[in-house]
């Protein structure tokens, strides 16, 4: 990561070996409180305090923990008990940070999937599912109060493989295309990534939180897939992530929020060779499991290479 000028990363737990490894690196890291802990922490401030002491206080400031993702894709999932536990868990974790005088340095958030949307096309039609609003609105109210952004896991790859007959691949991977025109806002989109971000802004606006910042907590493209996973290829993965990198380096906003710089974490750092599920699930990495590059977007692998990275990009680890 240091060799490739990667300054920010996310992990999906709080593995102590990983947190020790990042000590003194200067790399900012967001750690994860897994979904399995939510119910316990939602009903126990003491449990929340223990978790924060063991997984945050014990490692800062040497390890630059800048955030805790409380749960992952909870409201887009199918467990109503977790929906109910999410906000109390968020509040208890934040209260623990506050008590330990860490709340000003460690952000509390909770990434969402596209499953929270009732609609997202065209972007101006972005809206949250009504069934989730009793949980989403109070969560947004609390995040607004503590100045946390809205994190969304956004995947043009998943949209494309679900409907390749009607979605232009070039639109999905930032290549030249005719794009789409949103009649309501009179805005033109030449890539799906920005359209998905603006659909999120539209949904937040309808919910009463138009000023909240949106950050892509995950985005990426699979370099291999099963026969039914159309578009999963090394060429498309390289094109998507290379063009995403160029887009992020411009430090510009979206058509609907031109003054809010787009920020994103690329999923993932490594191919997860032991992960179950479709072939694509094991092939989102910029690097292979042995540390060599999966394909070239300008990064250097663990083996000597002439490729030198001159840019800063947030990369999402899933270990």
XYZ file of C-alpha atoms in Angstrom:
319
model
C 0.000 0.000 0.000
C 2.772 2.427 0.871
C 4.618 1.571 -2.352
C 1.446 2.367 -4.290
C 0.659 5.597 -2.425
C -2.592 4.188 -1.048
C -3.599 6.469 1.825
C -6.944 5.037 2.972
C -8.372 1.559 3.419
C -11.261 -0.346 4.957
C -11.340 -3.755 6.618
C -14.450 -5.655 7.607
C -13.536 -6.492 11.186
C -10.966 -5.273 13.726
C -8.324 -8.001 13.401
C -5.558 -7.115 15.855
C -2.749 -8.491 13.687
C -3.900 -6.230 10.863
C -4.225 -3.203 13.140
C -0.709 -3.822 14.500
C 0.632 -4.105 10.941
C -0.744 -0.667 10.079
C 0.939 0.975 13.079
C 3.204 3.804 11.959
C 2.218 3.409 8.293
C 0.314 6.690 8.123
C -2.470 4.883 6.256
C -5.938 5.785 7.510
C -8.142 2.780 8.172
C -11.850 2.237 8.745
C -12.515 -0.862 10.809
C -15.709 -2.888 10.846
C -18.050 -3.993 13.591
C -19.506 -7.174 12.023
C -23.266 -7.695 11.808
C -23.002 -10.581 14.276
C -22.122 -8.147 17.076
C -24.957 -5.684 16.506
C -27.679 -7.205 18.691
C -25.338 -7.611 21.659
C -23.925 -4.088 21.402
C -27.328 -2.504 20.757
C -28.532 -3.484 24.228
C -25.318 -2.998 26.209
C -23.376 0.236 26.579
C -20.790 -1.708 28.580
C -20.286 -4.149 25.710
C -19.879 -1.238 23.300
C -17.309 0.345 25.600
C -15.363 -2.921 25.867
C -15.335 -3.295 22.077
C -14.088 0.262 21.504
C -11.416 -0.058 24.204
C -10.139 -3.365 22.810
C -10.295 -2.498 19.107
C -9.783 1.261 18.892
C -8.307 2.817 22.034
C -5.658 0.084 22.303
C -4.274 0.949 18.831
C -4.563 4.719 18.403
C -2.804 6.981 17.659
C -0.078 4.667 16.266
C -2.608 3.034 13.966
C -4.660 5.739 12.282
C -8.178 4.394 12.827
C -10.391 7.088 11.358
C -13.718 5.307 11.347
C -15.890 2.437 12.511
C -18.376 0.931 10.078
C -21.140 -0.390 12.317
C -22.532 -3.356 10.421
C -22.480 -3.762 6.648
C -25.500 -3.613 4.328
C -27.858 -4.130 7.274
C -30.946 -2.268 6.025
C -30.634 -3.795 2.561
C -30.608 -7.278 4.082
C -33.469 -9.496 5.151
C -33.164 -9.532 8.952
C -35.620 -7.098 10.610
C -34.050 -7.820 14.005
C -30.788 -6.363 12.707
C -32.671 -3.346 11.305
C -33.912 -2.639 14.822
C -30.503 -3.195 16.403
C -28.558 -0.954 14.008
C -29.291 2.520 15.400
C -28.934 1.569 19.097
C -25.610 -0.110 18.258
C -24.444 2.994 16.349
C -25.415 5.217 19.282
C -23.685 3.003 21.841
C -20.465 2.855 19.817
C -20.494 6.635 19.350
C -21.184 7.180 23.059
C -18.205 4.972 23.925
C -15.957 6.961 21.580
C -17.257 10.188 23.105
C -16.541 9.009 26.650
C -12.994 8.055 25.633
C -12.501 11.446 23.874
C -12.121 9.723 20.510
C -15.336 10.869 18.819
C -13.661 13.865 17.157
C -11.137 11.600 15.435
C -13.073 8.381 14.741
C -16.138 8.623 12.509
C -19.113 6.287 12.996
C -20.970 5.115 9.895
C -22.851 2.153 8.398
C -22.484 1.231 4.700
C -25.611 0.381 2.726
C -26.282 -1.715 -0.361
C -28.482 -0.828 -3.337
C -31.117 -2.948 -1.559
C -32.208 0.159 0.391
C -33.618 1.795 -2.750
C -37.163 1.521 -4.034
C -35.965 3.160 -7.256
C -32.705 4.544 -8.604
C -33.370 5.189 -12.302
C -33.264 7.821 -13.580
C -31.062 9.347 -10.855
C -33.677 11.952 -9.916
C -36.090 9.096 -9.082
C -33.770 7.811 -6.366
C -35.824 6.940 -3.272
C -35.516 4.699 -0.244
C -37.951 1.839 0.320
C -40.901 2.962 2.422
C -40.654 -0.195 4.524
C -37.156 0.870 5.613
C -37.936 4.502 6.412
C -38.885 3.844 10.075
C -35.277 2.631 10.487
C -33.499 4.752 7.881
C -34.838 8.165 8.926
C -33.754 8.055 12.594
C -30.384 6.644 11.484
C -29.950 9.561 9.070
C -31.010 11.997 11.787
C -28.284 10.694 14.078
C -25.628 10.663 11.346
C -26.598 14.223 10.445
C -26.201 15.234 14.083
C -22.672 13.761 14.327
C -21.686 14.880 10.780
C -21.222 11.387 9.348
C -21.547 10.841 5.590
C -23.829 8.316 3.897
C -21.797 5.319 2.726
C -23.160 3.344 -0.224
C -21.760 0.153 -1.786
C -22.346 0.874 -5.456
C -21.678 -1.619 -8.259
C -22.323 -0.865 -11.933
C -20.985 -4.420 -12.414
C -23.968 -5.916 -10.572
C -26.423 -3.701 -12.441
C -24.870 -4.670 -15.770
C -24.816 -8.453 -15.206
C -28.458 -8.301 -14.074
C -29.577 -6.745 -17.384
C -26.839 -6.840 -20.064
C -29.381 -6.627 -22.895
C -30.559 -3.161 -21.863
C -27.459 -1.633 -20.241
C -24.610 -0.393 -22.420
C -21.354 -1.947 -21.182
C -19.481 1.218 -22.152
C -21.812 3.251 -19.919
C -21.028 0.886 -17.034
C -17.215 0.975 -17.424
C -16.668 4.694 -18.168
C -16.032 4.265 -21.908
C -17.410 6.567 -24.596
C -21.178 6.149 -25.008
C -24.315 8.196 -25.596
C -25.174 8.113 -21.890
C -28.563 8.869 -20.369
C -30.554 12.072 -19.993
C -32.561 12.728 -16.835
C -35.664 14.652 -17.919
C -36.447 15.864 -14.410
C -33.102 17.485 -13.661
C -32.115 18.092 -17.316
C -28.769 16.476 -16.536
C -26.740 14.142 -18.749
C -24.821 11.139 -17.408
C -22.053 9.417 -19.344
C -21.353 6.756 -16.688
C -23.424 4.629 -14.345
C -21.220 5.201 -11.296
C -22.093 8.906 -11.129
C -25.740 8.134 -11.863
C -25.831 5.742 -8.889
C -24.191 8.328 -6.608
C -26.711 10.975 -7.678
C -29.616 8.555 -7.189
C -28.359 8.280 -3.598
C -28.291 12.070 -3.249
C -31.855 12.221 -4.634
C -33.043 9.619 -2.111
C -31.391 11.504 0.755
C -32.978 14.743 -0.428
C -36.444 13.171 -0.471
C -35.827 11.880 3.062
C -34.926 15.399 4.217
C -31.125 15.091 4.247
C -30.090 16.878 1.063
C -26.879 18.240 2.572
C -25.450 14.871 3.639
C -22.304 13.784 1.790
C -22.336 10.487 -0.130
C -19.196 8.308 -0.260
C -18.882 5.045 -2.186
C -17.767 2.603 0.508
C -17.341 -0.118 -2.127
C -17.175 -0.175 -5.885
C -15.341 -2.464 -8.256
C -15.508 -4.948 -11.112
C -14.829 -8.696 -11.184
C -11.998 -9.946 -13.402
C -13.475 -13.458 -13.664
C -16.959 -14.893 -13.337
C -19.280 -17.788 -14.029
C -20.776 -18.173 -17.537
C -23.902 -16.269 -16.466
C -21.848 -13.369 -15.063
C -21.627 -11.487 -18.332
C -18.933 -8.831 -18.407
C -16.716 -10.317 -15.689
C -13.320 -10.174 -17.404
C -9.794 -8.905 -16.864
C -10.275 -6.363 -19.656
C -13.480 -4.911 -18.198
C -12.146 -4.907 -14.626
C -8.996 -3.098 -15.757
C -11.026 -0.578 -17.770
C -13.497 0.104 -14.954
C -10.925 0.589 -12.204
C -8.490 2.505 -14.408
C -11.221 4.899 -15.540
C -12.598 5.161 -12.005
C -9.110 6.131 -10.844
C -8.927 8.863 -13.488
C -12.371 10.066 -12.494
C -11.502 10.253 -8.777
C -8.216 12.044 -9.453
C -10.117 14.919 -11.047
C -11.571 15.667 -7.587
C -14.825 16.813 -9.134
C -18.436 16.391 -8.146
C -21.326 14.683 -9.913
C -23.810 16.318 -12.295
C -26.333 16.752 -9.431
C -23.777 17.689 -6.756
C -20.977 19.386 -8.756
C -19.337 20.938 -5.679
C -19.100 17.707 -3.644
C -15.910 15.853 -4.580
C -16.606 12.199 -5.350
C -14.815 9.783 -3.003
C -14.735 6.018 -3.319
C -13.144 2.874 -1.928
C -12.227 0.279 -4.544
C -13.346 -3.239 -3.732
C -11.093 -5.037 -3.253
C -7.402 -5.045 -2.459
C -7.012 -8.814 -2.959
C -8.761 -11.649 -4.748
C -10.383 -13.655 -1.954
C -9.389 -17.118 -3.083
C -11.231 -18.912 -0.242
C -14.514 -16.985 -0.478
C -17.630 -19.048 -1.275
C -20.279 -18.160 -3.837
C -20.099 -17.263 -7.548
C -16.665 -17.085 -9.209
C -16.888 -13.287 -9.335
C -16.848 -13.137 -5.529
C -13.269 -14.460 -5.546
C -12.076 -12.112 -8.272
C -12.670 -8.466 -7.347
C -9.065 -7.871 -6.264
C -6.558 -5.459 -7.718
C -3.988 -7.973 -6.452
C -3.949 -11.761 -6.389
C -3.735 -13.713 -3.142
C 0.057 -14.022 -3.561
C 0.471 -10.234 -3.753
C 1.096 -9.991 -7.505
C -1.117 -7.638 -9.528
C -4.328 -9.133 -10.928
C -4.101 -6.695 -13.864
C -2.263 -3.467 -14.524
C -3.825 -0.140 -13.584
C -0.518 1.350 -12.509
C 0.009 -0.435 -9.205
C 3.171 -2.296 -8.216
C 2.851 -5.843 -6.896
C 4.916 -7.335 -4.082
C 7.317 -8.575 -6.752
C 9.699 -6.068 -8.420
C 8.028 -4.080 -11.167
C 8.793 -0.991 -13.190
C 5.267 0.344 -12.702
C 5.225 3.254 -10.289
C 1.990 4.690 -8.935
C 1.824 8.468 -8.730
C -1.687 8.825 -7.417
C -3.576 8.465 -4.196
C -6.556 6.139 -4.254
C -8.716 4.781 -1.484
C -8.677 1.007 -1.604
C -11.020 -1.260 0.256
C -9.470 -4.326 1.847
C -11.593 -7.322 2.578
C -9.510 -9.774 4.567
